[in-house]
C-alpha positions as a printed NumPy array, in Angstrom:
array([[-57.24 ,  -0.889, -21.871],
       [-55.388,  -2.146, -18.157],
       [-54.603,  -5.81 , -19.175],
       [-55.453,  -8.24 , -16.135],
       [-51.766,  -9.995, -15.085],
       [-51.911, -13.977, -15.065],
       [-51.   , -15.114, -12.423],
       [-51.601, -16.727,  -9.003],
       [-50.797, -14.262,  -6.834],
       [-53.896, -11.953,  -7.898],
       [-56.854, -12.49 ,  -5.353],
       [-59.319,  -9.974,  -7.645],
       [-59.174, -10.498, -11.894],
       [-61.633,  -8.412, -13.796],
       [-61.483,  -7.885, -17.032],
       [-64.657,  -5.248, -18.822],
       [-66.027,  -5.286, -15.975],
       [-69.616,  -3.415, -16.974],
       [-72.576,  -2.237, -14.908],
       [-75.008,  -0.313, -16.302],
       [-78.942,   0.676, -14.328],
       [-81.283,   1.495, -17.515],
       [-79.622,   3.937, -19.317],
       [-76.562,   4.962, -16.709],
       [-73.305,   3.12 , -17.297],
       [-72.095,   3.214, -13.611],
       [-68.445,   1.008, -14.619],
       [-67.677,   1.854, -17.851],
       [-65.305,  -1.821, -19.061],
       [-63.658,  -2.067, -15.97 ],
       [-59.621,  -3.871, -15.792],
       [-57.434,  -4.258, -13.483],
       [-55.847,  -7.117, -11.184],
       [-54.985,  -7.201,  -7.781],
       [-52.347,  -9.33 ,  -6.143],
       [-51.537, -11.118,  -2.815],
       [-50.536,  -8.281,  -0.019],
       [-51.033,  -6.108,  -2.027],
       [-52.674,  -2.567,  -0.761],
       [-54.379,  -1.266,  -3.892],
       [-56.54 ,   2.147,  -4.025],
       [-59.325,   2.614,  -5.903],
       [-59.161,   6.257,  -5.812],
       [-62.239,   8.727,  -7.107],
       [-64.315,  11.442,  -6.493],
       [-67.593,  10.588,  -5.404],
       [-70.393,   9.443,  -7.68 ],
       [-66.847,   8.354,  -9.88 ],
       [-68.617,   4.165,  -9.506],
       [-66.408,   3.276,  -6.872],
       [-68.957,   1.447,  -4.385],
       [-71.265,   0.286,  -7.397],
       [-67.476,  -1.796,  -7.908],
       [-67.335,  -2.937,  -4.944],
       [-70.352,  -4.47 ,  -4.519],
       [-69.361,  -6.07 ,  -6.561],
       [-66.817,  -7.504,  -6.107],
       [-67.973,  -8.663,  -2.68 ],
       [-71.114, -10.382,  -4.259],
       [-73.906,  -8.049,  -3.592],
       [-74.685,  -7.019,  -7.398],
       [-74.669,  -8.609, -11.002],
       [-71.796,  -6.812, -13.329],
       [-73.652,  -6.712, -16.729],
       [-71.119,  -8.357, -18.563],
       [-67.159,  -8.11 , -17.818],
       [-65.189, -11.536, -16.291],
       [-64.114, -11.331, -12.578],
       [-63.131, -13.663, -10.014],
       [-62.384, -13.041,  -6.473],
       [-60.624, -14.952,  -4.225],
       [-60.41 , -17.315,  -7.339],
       [-64.516, -17.922,  -7.697],
       [-67.124, -17.228, -10.286],
       [-68.323, -14.04 ,  -9.112],
       [-71.586, -15.415, -11.283],
       [-72.118, -17.656,  -9.806],
       [-69.394, -18.473,  -6.793],
       [-70.695, -15.079,  -5.569],
       [-71.042, -17.526,  -1.636],
       [-67.478, -18.912,  -1.566],
       [-66.213, -15.344,  -2.028],
       [-68.496, -13.997,   1.003],
       [-66.527, -16.373,   2.868],
       [-63.009, -15.395,   2.024],
       [-63.717, -11.469,   2.688],
       [-64.344,  -8.984,   4.808],
       [-65.898,  -5.772,   4.45 ],
       [-66.495,  -1.875,   5.984],
       [-67.958,   0.918,   4.983],
       [-68.391,   4.822,   6.358],
       [-72.496,   4.555,   6.673],
       [-72.409,   1.038,   7.692],
       [-70.073,  -1.133,   9.936],
       [-71.121,  -2.609,  13.802],
       [-74.743,  -1.819,  15.289],
       [-74.716,   0.035,  18.011],
       [-76.991,  -0.871,  20.672],
       [-75.131,  -3.556,  20.837],
       [-71.665,  -3.948,  23.321],
       [-68.422,  -4.589,  21.026],
       [-67.472,  -8.092,  22.789],
       [-71.804,  -8.514,  21.928],
       [-70.738,  -7.154,  17.986],
       [-66.912,  -9.455,  17.828],
       [-69.698, -11.775,  18.381],
       [-72.511, -11.634,  15.861],
       [-69.318, -11.057,  12.59 ],
       [-68.01 , -14.352,  13.781],
       [-70.922, -16.416,  14.24 ],
       [-72.102, -15.434,  11.096],
       [-68.017, -17.116,   9.303],
       [-68.903, -19.664,  11.817],
       [-66.372, -19.275,  14.319],
       [-66.093, -21.463,  17.322],
       [-67.171, -19.01 ,  20.631],
       [-63.248, -19.679,  22.304],
       [-62.165, -18.006,  19.12 ],
       [-63.848, -15.412,  18.804],
       [-62.953, -14.326,  22.274],
       [-59.268, -15.223,  21.283],
       [-58.607, -12.924,  18.947],
       [-61.125, -10.442,  20.057],
       [-59.215,  -9.78 ,  23.199],
       [-56.041, -10.479,  21.114],
       [-57.294,  -7.061,  18.987],
       [-58.577,  -4.691,  21.39 ],
       [-55.615,  -6.052,  23.535],
       [-53.112,  -4.027,  20.47 ],
       [-55.895,  -1.347,  20.217],
       [-55.327,  -1.001,  24.225],
       [-59.001,  -1.074,  24.732],
       [-59.242,  -4.346,  26.07 ],
       [-61.349,  -2.772,  28.832],
       [-63.82 ,  -1.344,  27.17 ],
       [-65.137,  -5.659,  25.48 ],
       [-68.371,  -4.505,  26.892],
       [-69.513,  -0.497,  26.651],
       [-71.753,  -0.048,  23.93 ],
       [-70.638,   1.034,  20.485],
       [-73.632,   4.103,  20.437],
       [-70.919,   4.826,  24.349],
       [-67.526,   5.372,  22.452],
       [-65.657,   8.147,  19.991],
       [-65.916,   7.445,  16.009],
       [-62.119,   6.745,  16.352],
       [-62.614,   4.521,  18.021],
       [-65.691,   2.737,  16.911],
       [-63.707,   2.842,  13.17 ],
       [-60.718,   0.76 ,  14.891],
       [-63.566,  -1.456,  15.954],
       [-65.107,  -2.027,  12.613],
       [-61.808,  -2.756,  10.734],
       [-61.206,  -5.3  ,  13.546],
       [-64.205,  -6.801,  12.697],
       [-63.834,  -6.622,   9.839],
       [-60.723,  -8.847,   9.723],
       [-61.763, -11.022,  12.921],
       [-62.355, -14.277,  10.838],
       [-58.42 , -13.484,   8.173],
       [-59.689, -12.245,   5.383],
       [-58.402, -13.322,   1.542],
       [-58.997, -10.241,   0.74 ],
       [-60.83 ,  -6.953,   3.076],
       [-62.564,  -4.419,   0.745],
       [-62.936,  -1.422,   2.995],
       [-65.315,   1.263,   1.391],
       [-64.766,   5.253,   1.792],
       [-63.927,   3.989,   5.522],
       [-61.963,   6.773,   6.905],
       [-65.016,   9.504,   5.906],
       [-65.821,  11.724,   9.362],
       [-63.106,  11.436,  10.938],
       [-60.374,  13.702,  11.71 ],
       [-56.682,  13.117,  10.496],
       [-54.239,  11.851,  13.321],
       [-57.564,   8.78 ,  14.072],
       [-57.052,   8.115,   9.358],
       [-53.195,   8.171,  10.303],
       [-53.698,   5.719,  13.237],
       [-55.941,   3.55 ,  10.641],
       [-53.677,   3.03 ,   8.144],
       [-51.62 ,   1.701,  10.928],
       [-53.86 ,  -0.955,  10.771],
       [-54.111,  -1.184,   7.63 ],
       [-50.545,  -2.132,   7.002],
       [-50.294,  -4.137,   9.749],
       [-53.296,  -5.965,   8.764],
       [-51.157,  -6.118,   4.551],
       [-48.048,  -8.121,   6.619],
       [-49.39 , -10.486,   7.716],
       [-51.421, -11.04 ,   3.881],
       [-54.687,  -9.681,   3.738],
       [-55.694,  -8.403,   0.579],
       [-56.789,  -4.912,   1.142],
       [-59.181,  -2.955,  -1.111],
       [-60.248,   0.332,  -0.687],
       [-61.529,   3.465,  -1.95 ],
       [-61.287,   6.298,  -0.975],
       [-62.115,  10.269,  -3.027],
       [-59.318,  11.589,   0.023],
       [-55.954,  10.964,  -2.415],
       [-53.557,  11.602,   0.217],
       [-54.429,   8.662,   0.955],
       [-53.763,   6.952,  -2.041],
       [-50.288,   7.631,  -1.279],
       [-49.953,   4.835,   1.615],
       [-50.917,   2.524,  -1.263],
       [-48.687,  -0.065,  -3.539],
       [-50.949,   1.159,  -5.759],
       [-53.965,   2.597,  -6.876],
       [-56.569,   3.512,  -9.927],
       [-58.421,   6.751, -10.298],
       [-61.751,   6.94 , -11.299],
       [-63.212,   9.547, -14.236],
       [-66.979,   8.869, -14.546],
       [-66.933,   4.89 , -14.199],
       [-64.047,   4.707, -16.059],
       [-60.154,   4.064, -14.93 ],
       [-58.2  ,   6.204, -16.176],
       [-55.094,   5.432, -14.542],
       [-53.453,   2.995, -12.7  ],
       [-49.683,   3.27 , -11.865],
       [-48.399,   3.312,  -8.163],
       [-48.319,   6.838,  -6.682],
       [-44.351,   7.747,  -7.213],
       [-44.976,   6.566, -10.606],
       [-47.685,   8.309, -11.598],
       [-47.175,  11.664,  -9.806],
       [-43.669,  10.598, -12.412],
       [-46.125,  10.402, -15.916],
       [-48.044,  13.552, -15.032],
       [-45.422,  15.349, -13.995],
       [-47.754,  16.204, -10.533],
       [-46.419,  17.095,  -6.624],
       [-49.204,  14.877,  -5.33 ],
       [-51.568,  12.786,  -6.42 ],
       [-54.173,  15.081,  -6.14 ],
       [-52.773,  17.112,  -8.385],
       [-52.402,  14.01 , -10.196],
       [-56.886,  13.845,  -9.734],
       [-57.19 ,  17.036, -11.248],
       [-54.785,  16.336, -14.346],
       [-57.185,  13.398, -15.083],
       [-60.72 ,  15.225, -14.373],
       [-59.839,  18.303, -16.824],
       [-58.706,  16.266, -19.674],
       [-61.825,  14.275, -19.674],
       [-64.166,  17.723, -19.411],
       [-62.048,  18.64 , -21.713],
       [-62.938,  15.508, -24.25 ],
       [-66.398,  15.37 , -23.222],
       [-66.384,  19.039, -24.819],
       [-65.382,  18.217, -27.886]])
């Protein structure tokens, strides 16, 4: 069992997190901690239970059992406090496509009760860094997927959250855009934002400080990418995942 570390540097602490849907166990006694400013990868194949866990950590779903704190708040009783201190970006929905770039910034900034002047200042800064300031009045649906993805991340960290949750954010984009997106993640982490990212791309594990690998609702491994490759005598994180998946299949057959 992985023990959650007890120190003030942790912004996420989960001990024996369980989520059941009837007889189906989506998250099976997950225990882990995430430190402030860390890029933490939450890896696993589709259906491994990643999105279920991230919804609980974001305060969008209640766990069946377990002790879980996010940004210092209990997920059972302080979900509104948690929501004020996090950012969230998913592959499926992050921006309103019928609104302009600026309207999206204004809308999401308003949710976090940011003043209009501050929203404009930070939006202009972000668009300037991306080199697309001239697109502020463009409708989101008219923009290429790569630009939309970068804008979605910018909107998610507009209010400078303690933690930003990225739920499979790089699905459906080309490798070059994926790498550019990760450069934005590095920049955010350098400012002290904790990045919690779920993905089924095993190569993205190499970009994280630490990763956990989920198989059938359980955390089967948790460490730095380099240490995991040493532990499992693997040349890549994909090889690590395949070994864990095969081991799990063999155990289920016994």
